[in-house]
Tab-separated table of C-alpha atoms in Angstrom:
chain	number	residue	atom	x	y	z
A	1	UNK	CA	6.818	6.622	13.004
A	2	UNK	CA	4.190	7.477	10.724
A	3	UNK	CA	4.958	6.635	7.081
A	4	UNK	CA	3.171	7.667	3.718
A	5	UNK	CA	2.904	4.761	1.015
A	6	UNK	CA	2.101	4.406	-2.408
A	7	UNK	CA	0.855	1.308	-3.367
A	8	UNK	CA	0.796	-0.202	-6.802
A	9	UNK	CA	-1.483	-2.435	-8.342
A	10	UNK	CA	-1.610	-3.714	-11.400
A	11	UNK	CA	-3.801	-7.227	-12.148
A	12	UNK	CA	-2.680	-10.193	-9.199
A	13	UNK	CA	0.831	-7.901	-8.975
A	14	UNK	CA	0.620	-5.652	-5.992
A	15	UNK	CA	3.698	-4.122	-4.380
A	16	UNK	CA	4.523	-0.883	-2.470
A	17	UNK	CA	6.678	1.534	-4.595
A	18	UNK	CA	7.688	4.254	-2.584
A	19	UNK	CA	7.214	5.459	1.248
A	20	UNK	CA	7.799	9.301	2.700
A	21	UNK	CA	7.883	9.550	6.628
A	22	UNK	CA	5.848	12.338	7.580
A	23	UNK	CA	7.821	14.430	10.350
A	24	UNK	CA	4.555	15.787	12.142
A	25	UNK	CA	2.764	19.402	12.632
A	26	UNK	CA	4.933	21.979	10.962
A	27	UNK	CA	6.097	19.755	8.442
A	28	UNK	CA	5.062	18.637	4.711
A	29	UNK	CA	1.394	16.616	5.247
A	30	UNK	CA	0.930	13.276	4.485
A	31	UNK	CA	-1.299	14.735	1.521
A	32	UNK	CA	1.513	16.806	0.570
A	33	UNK	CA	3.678	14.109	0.769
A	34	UNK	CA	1.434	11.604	-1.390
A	35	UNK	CA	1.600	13.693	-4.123
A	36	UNK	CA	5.230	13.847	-3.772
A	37	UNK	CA	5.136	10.125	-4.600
A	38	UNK	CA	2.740	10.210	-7.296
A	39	UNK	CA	4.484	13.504	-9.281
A	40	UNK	CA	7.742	11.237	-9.371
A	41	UNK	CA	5.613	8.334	-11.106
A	42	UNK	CA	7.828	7.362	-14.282
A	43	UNK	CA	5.456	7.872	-17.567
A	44	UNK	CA	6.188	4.322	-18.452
A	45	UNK	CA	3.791	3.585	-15.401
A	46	UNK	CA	1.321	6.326	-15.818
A	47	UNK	CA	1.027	7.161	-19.588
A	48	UNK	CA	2.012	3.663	-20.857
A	49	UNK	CA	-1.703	2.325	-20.852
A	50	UNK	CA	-4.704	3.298	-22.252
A	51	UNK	CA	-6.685	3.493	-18.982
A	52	UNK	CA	-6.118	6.104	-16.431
A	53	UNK	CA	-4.200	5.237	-13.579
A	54	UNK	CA	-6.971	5.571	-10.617
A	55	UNK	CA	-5.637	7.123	-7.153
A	56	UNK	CA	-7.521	5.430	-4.403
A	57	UNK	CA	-7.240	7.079	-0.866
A	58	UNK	CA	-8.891	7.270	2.357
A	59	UNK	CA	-10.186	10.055	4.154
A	60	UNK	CA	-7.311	11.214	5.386
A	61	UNK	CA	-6.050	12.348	2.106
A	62	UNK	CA	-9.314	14.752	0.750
A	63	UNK	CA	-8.041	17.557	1.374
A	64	UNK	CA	-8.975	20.650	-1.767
A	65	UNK	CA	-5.090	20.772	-2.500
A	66	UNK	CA	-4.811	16.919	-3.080
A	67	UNK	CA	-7.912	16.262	-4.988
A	68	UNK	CA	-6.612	19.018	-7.482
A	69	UNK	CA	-2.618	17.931	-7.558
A	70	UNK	CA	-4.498	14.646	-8.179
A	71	UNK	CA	-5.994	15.807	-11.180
A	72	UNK	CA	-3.302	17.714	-12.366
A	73	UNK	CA	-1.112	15.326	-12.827
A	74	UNK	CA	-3.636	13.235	-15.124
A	75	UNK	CA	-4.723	10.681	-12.919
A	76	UNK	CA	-8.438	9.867	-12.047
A	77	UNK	CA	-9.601	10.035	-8.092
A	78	UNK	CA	-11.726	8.113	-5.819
A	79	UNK	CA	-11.291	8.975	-2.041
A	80	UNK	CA	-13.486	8.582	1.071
A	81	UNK	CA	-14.892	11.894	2.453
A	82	UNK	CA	-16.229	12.814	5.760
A	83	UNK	CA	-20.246	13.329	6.161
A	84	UNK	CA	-20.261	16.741	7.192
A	85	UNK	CA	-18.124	17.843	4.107
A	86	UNK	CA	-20.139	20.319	2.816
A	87	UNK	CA	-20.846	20.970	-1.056
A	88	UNK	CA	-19.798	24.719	-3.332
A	89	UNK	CA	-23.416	24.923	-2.587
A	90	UNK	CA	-23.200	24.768	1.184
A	91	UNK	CA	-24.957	21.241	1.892
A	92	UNK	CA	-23.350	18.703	3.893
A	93	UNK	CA	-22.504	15.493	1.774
A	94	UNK	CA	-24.680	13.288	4.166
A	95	UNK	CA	-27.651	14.685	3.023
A	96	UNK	CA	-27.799	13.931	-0.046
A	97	UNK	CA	-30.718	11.487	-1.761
A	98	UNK	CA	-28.933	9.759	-4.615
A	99	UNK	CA	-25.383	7.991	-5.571
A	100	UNK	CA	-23.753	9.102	-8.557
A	101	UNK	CA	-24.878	12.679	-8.214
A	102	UNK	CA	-22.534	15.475	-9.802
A	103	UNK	CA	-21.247	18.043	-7.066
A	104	UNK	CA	-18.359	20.734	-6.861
A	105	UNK	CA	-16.303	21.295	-3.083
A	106	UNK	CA	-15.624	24.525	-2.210
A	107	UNK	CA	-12.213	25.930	-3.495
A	108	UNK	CA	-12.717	23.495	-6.301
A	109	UNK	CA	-15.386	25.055	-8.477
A	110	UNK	CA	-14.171	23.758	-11.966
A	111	UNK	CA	-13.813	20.354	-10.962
A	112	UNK	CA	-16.834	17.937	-11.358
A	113	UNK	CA	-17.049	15.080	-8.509
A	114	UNK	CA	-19.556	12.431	-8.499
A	115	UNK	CA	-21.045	11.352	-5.386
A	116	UNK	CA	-21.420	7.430	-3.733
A	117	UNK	CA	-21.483	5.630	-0.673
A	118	UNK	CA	-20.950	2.065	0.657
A	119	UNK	CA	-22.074	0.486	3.304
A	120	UNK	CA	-19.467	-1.212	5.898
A	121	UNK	CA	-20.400	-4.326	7.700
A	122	UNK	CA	-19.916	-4.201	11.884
A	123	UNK	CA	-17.083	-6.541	12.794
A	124	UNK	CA	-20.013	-6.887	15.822
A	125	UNK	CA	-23.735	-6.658	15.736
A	126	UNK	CA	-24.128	-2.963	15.401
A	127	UNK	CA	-25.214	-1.253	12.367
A	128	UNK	CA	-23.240	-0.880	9.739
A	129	UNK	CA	-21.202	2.370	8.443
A	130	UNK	CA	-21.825	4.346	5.991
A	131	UNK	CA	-18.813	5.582	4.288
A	132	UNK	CA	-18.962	8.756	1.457
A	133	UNK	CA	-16.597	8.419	-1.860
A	134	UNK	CA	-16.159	11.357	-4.100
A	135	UNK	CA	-14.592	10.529	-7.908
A	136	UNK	CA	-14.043	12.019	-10.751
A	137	UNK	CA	-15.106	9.026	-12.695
A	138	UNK	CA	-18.703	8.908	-13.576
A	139	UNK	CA	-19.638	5.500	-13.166
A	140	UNK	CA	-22.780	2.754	-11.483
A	141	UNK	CA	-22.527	2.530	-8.132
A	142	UNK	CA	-21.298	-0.798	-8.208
A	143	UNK	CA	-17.742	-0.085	-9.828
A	144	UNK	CA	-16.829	2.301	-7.017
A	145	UNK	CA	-17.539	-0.143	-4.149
A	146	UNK	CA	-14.947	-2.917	-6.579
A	147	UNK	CA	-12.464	-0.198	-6.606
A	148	UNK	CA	-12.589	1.101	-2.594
A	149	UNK	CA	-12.221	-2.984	-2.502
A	150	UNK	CA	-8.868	-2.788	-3.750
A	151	UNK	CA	-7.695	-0.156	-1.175
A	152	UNK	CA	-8.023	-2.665	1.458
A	153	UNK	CA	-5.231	-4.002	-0.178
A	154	UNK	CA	-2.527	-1.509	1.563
A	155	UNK	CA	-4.061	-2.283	4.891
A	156	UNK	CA	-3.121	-5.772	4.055
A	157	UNK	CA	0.491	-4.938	3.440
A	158	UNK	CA	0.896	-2.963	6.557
A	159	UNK	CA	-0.222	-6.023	8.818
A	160	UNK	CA	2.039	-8.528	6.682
A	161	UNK	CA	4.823	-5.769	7.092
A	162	UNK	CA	3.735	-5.736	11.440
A	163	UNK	CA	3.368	-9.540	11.600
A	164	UNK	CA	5.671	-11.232	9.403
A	165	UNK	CA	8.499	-9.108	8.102
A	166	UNK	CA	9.459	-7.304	11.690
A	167	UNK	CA	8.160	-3.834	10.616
A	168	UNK	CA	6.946	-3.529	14.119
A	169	UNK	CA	10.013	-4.089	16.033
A	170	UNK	CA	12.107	-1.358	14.293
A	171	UNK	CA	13.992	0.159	16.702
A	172	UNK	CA	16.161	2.300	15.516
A	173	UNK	CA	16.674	6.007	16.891
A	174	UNK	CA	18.611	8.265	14.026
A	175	UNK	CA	16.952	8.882	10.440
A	176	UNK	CA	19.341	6.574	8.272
A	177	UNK	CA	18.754	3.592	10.179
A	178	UNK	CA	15.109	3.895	10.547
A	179	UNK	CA	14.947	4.384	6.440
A	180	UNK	CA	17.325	1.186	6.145
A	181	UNK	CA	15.225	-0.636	8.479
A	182	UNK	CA	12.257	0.114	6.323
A	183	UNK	CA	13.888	-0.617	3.187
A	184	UNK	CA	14.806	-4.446	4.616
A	185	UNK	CA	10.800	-4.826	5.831
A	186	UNK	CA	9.774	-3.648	2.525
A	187	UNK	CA	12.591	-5.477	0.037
A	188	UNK	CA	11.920	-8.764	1.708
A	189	UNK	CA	7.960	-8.387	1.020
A	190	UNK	CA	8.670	-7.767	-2.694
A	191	UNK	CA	10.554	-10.683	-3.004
A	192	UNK	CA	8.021	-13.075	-1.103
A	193	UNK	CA	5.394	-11.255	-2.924
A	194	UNK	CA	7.363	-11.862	-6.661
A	195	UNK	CA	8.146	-15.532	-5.325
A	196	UNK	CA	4.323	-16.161	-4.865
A	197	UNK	CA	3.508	-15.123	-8.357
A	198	UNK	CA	5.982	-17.514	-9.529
A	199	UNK	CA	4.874	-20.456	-8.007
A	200	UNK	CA	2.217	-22.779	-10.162
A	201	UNK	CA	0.792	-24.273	-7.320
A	202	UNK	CA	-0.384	-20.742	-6.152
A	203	UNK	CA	-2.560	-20.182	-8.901
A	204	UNK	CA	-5.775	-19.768	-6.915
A	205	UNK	CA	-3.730	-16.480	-5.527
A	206	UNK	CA	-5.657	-17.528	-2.148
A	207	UNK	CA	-3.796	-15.251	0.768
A	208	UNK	CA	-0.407	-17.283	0.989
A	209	UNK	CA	1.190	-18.147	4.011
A	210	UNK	CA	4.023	-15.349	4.692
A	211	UNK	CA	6.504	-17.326	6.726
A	212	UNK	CA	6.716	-20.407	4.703
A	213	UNK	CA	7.171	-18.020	1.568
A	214	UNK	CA	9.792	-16.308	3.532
A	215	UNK	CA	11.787	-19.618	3.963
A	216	UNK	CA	11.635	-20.515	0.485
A	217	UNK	CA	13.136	-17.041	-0.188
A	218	UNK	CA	15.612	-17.237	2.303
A	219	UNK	CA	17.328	-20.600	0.642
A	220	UNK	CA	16.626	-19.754	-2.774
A	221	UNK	CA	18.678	-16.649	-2.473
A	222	UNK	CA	20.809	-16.695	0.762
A	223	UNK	CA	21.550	-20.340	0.894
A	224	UNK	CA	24.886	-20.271	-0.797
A	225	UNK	CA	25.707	-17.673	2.464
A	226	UNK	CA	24.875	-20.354	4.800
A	227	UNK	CA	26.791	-22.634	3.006
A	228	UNK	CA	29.390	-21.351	2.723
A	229	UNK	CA	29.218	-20.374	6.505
A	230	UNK	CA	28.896	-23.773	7.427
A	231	UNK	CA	31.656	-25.139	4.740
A	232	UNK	CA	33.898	-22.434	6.523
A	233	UNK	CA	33.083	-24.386	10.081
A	234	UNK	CA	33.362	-27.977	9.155
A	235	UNK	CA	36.921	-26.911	7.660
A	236	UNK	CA	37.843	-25.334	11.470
A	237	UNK	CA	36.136	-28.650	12.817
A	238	UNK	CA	38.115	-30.954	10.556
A	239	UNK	CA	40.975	-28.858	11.555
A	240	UNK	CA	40.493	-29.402	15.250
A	241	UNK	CA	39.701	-33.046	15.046
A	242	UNK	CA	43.315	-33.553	12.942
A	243	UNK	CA	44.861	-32.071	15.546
A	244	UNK	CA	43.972	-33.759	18.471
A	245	UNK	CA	44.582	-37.209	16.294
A	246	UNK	CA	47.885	-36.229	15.741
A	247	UNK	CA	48.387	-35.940	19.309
């Protein structure tokens, strides 16, 4: 199952909004789908504000036809691109000198991209990667690498979704059920997430700890169902037990 997500952030609240499963070769792309998502924005979300909305992506999604839907619909860009992308002008993006340097893709000659990198740190003691951004924001250096930051954000949700909310174990085999089963993983992640902002004592907003969030969830709004489940027994208990006194 490969799904397509849109993400939302907006200050400590983060939460996924809406998820398209891509059906494979053939079918809709996952850029295709992504702009799907972001075309059915409301405008309370994406003209509301004064800023921008900024689309952050990996390299998956820099393909010509997303960078311009991207645009089209208003919103400002940042996504990673491969080295050996080559400029309008025929020069592959890995050669060039300086960050923040104006270029144009090919396909996209009206469109004005600004050029950066970041540098990735080995998880072992090999060099580190160098990763490409292209944006249509024209700003330091340093404000793109905050922003590609923030992307790391959906990875984030994915393993929560794997590790704590059964996203992993999904095994259903028809269309509605796998789209219910997401909706459950998903659902009970808003919650937890909407239960951690509500809680004083997390004010640090350190990484909380998933399953004991997920309990306090559970009994603040299921408990009355296990009540009343276990209500429901001690009255067949009682029942039992007045039974076999009679006798």
């Amino acid at each position: 199952m490969h799904l397509v997500v849109l993400y939302l952030c907006h200050g400590s609240r983060r939460f996924p909004w809406s998820f398209l499963v891509w059906r494979g070769k053939g079918q809709p792309s996952p850029a295709d789908l992504a702009l799907r998502m972001l075309a059915r924005l409301p405008d309370e979300l994406v003209k509301r504000h004064s800023r921008v909305p900024l689309v952050l992506a990996d390299a998956g999604f820099c393909s010509r036809a997303f960078i311009a839907g991207v645009v089209q619909l208003g919103l400002d860009l940042s996504v990673t691109i491969p080295g050996n992308r080559v400029t309008a002008e025929g020069r592959p993006i890995r050669q060039a000198t300086r960050q923040r340097q104006g270029i144009t893709l090919p396909g996209l000659p009206d469109l004005q991209l600004w050029l950066y990198w970041i540098w990735l740190s080995s998880s072992s003691d090999g060099p580190r990667e160098k990763r490409y951004v292209v944006s249509t924001l024209n700003v330091v250096p340093n404000t793109v690498r905050v922003n590609g930051r923030r992307r790391w954000r959906i990875e984030a949700l994915f393993k929560t979704l794997k590790s704590r909310f059964g996203l992993h174990r999904s095994g259903q085999y028809t269309k509605r059920g796998m789209l219910r089963y997401c909706c459950l993983c998903f659902l009970s992640y808003v919650l937890c997430h909407l239960e951690n902002l509500e809680d004083a004592s997390a004010s640090s907003r350190v990484w909380p700890d998933w399953r004991t969030v997920a309990q306090q969830v559970r009994q603040k709004y299921c408990g009355w169902v296990r009540l009343s489940e276990l209500r429901k027994e001690i009255k067949a208990i009682e029942a039992v037990l007045d039974s076999v006194l009679l006798l």
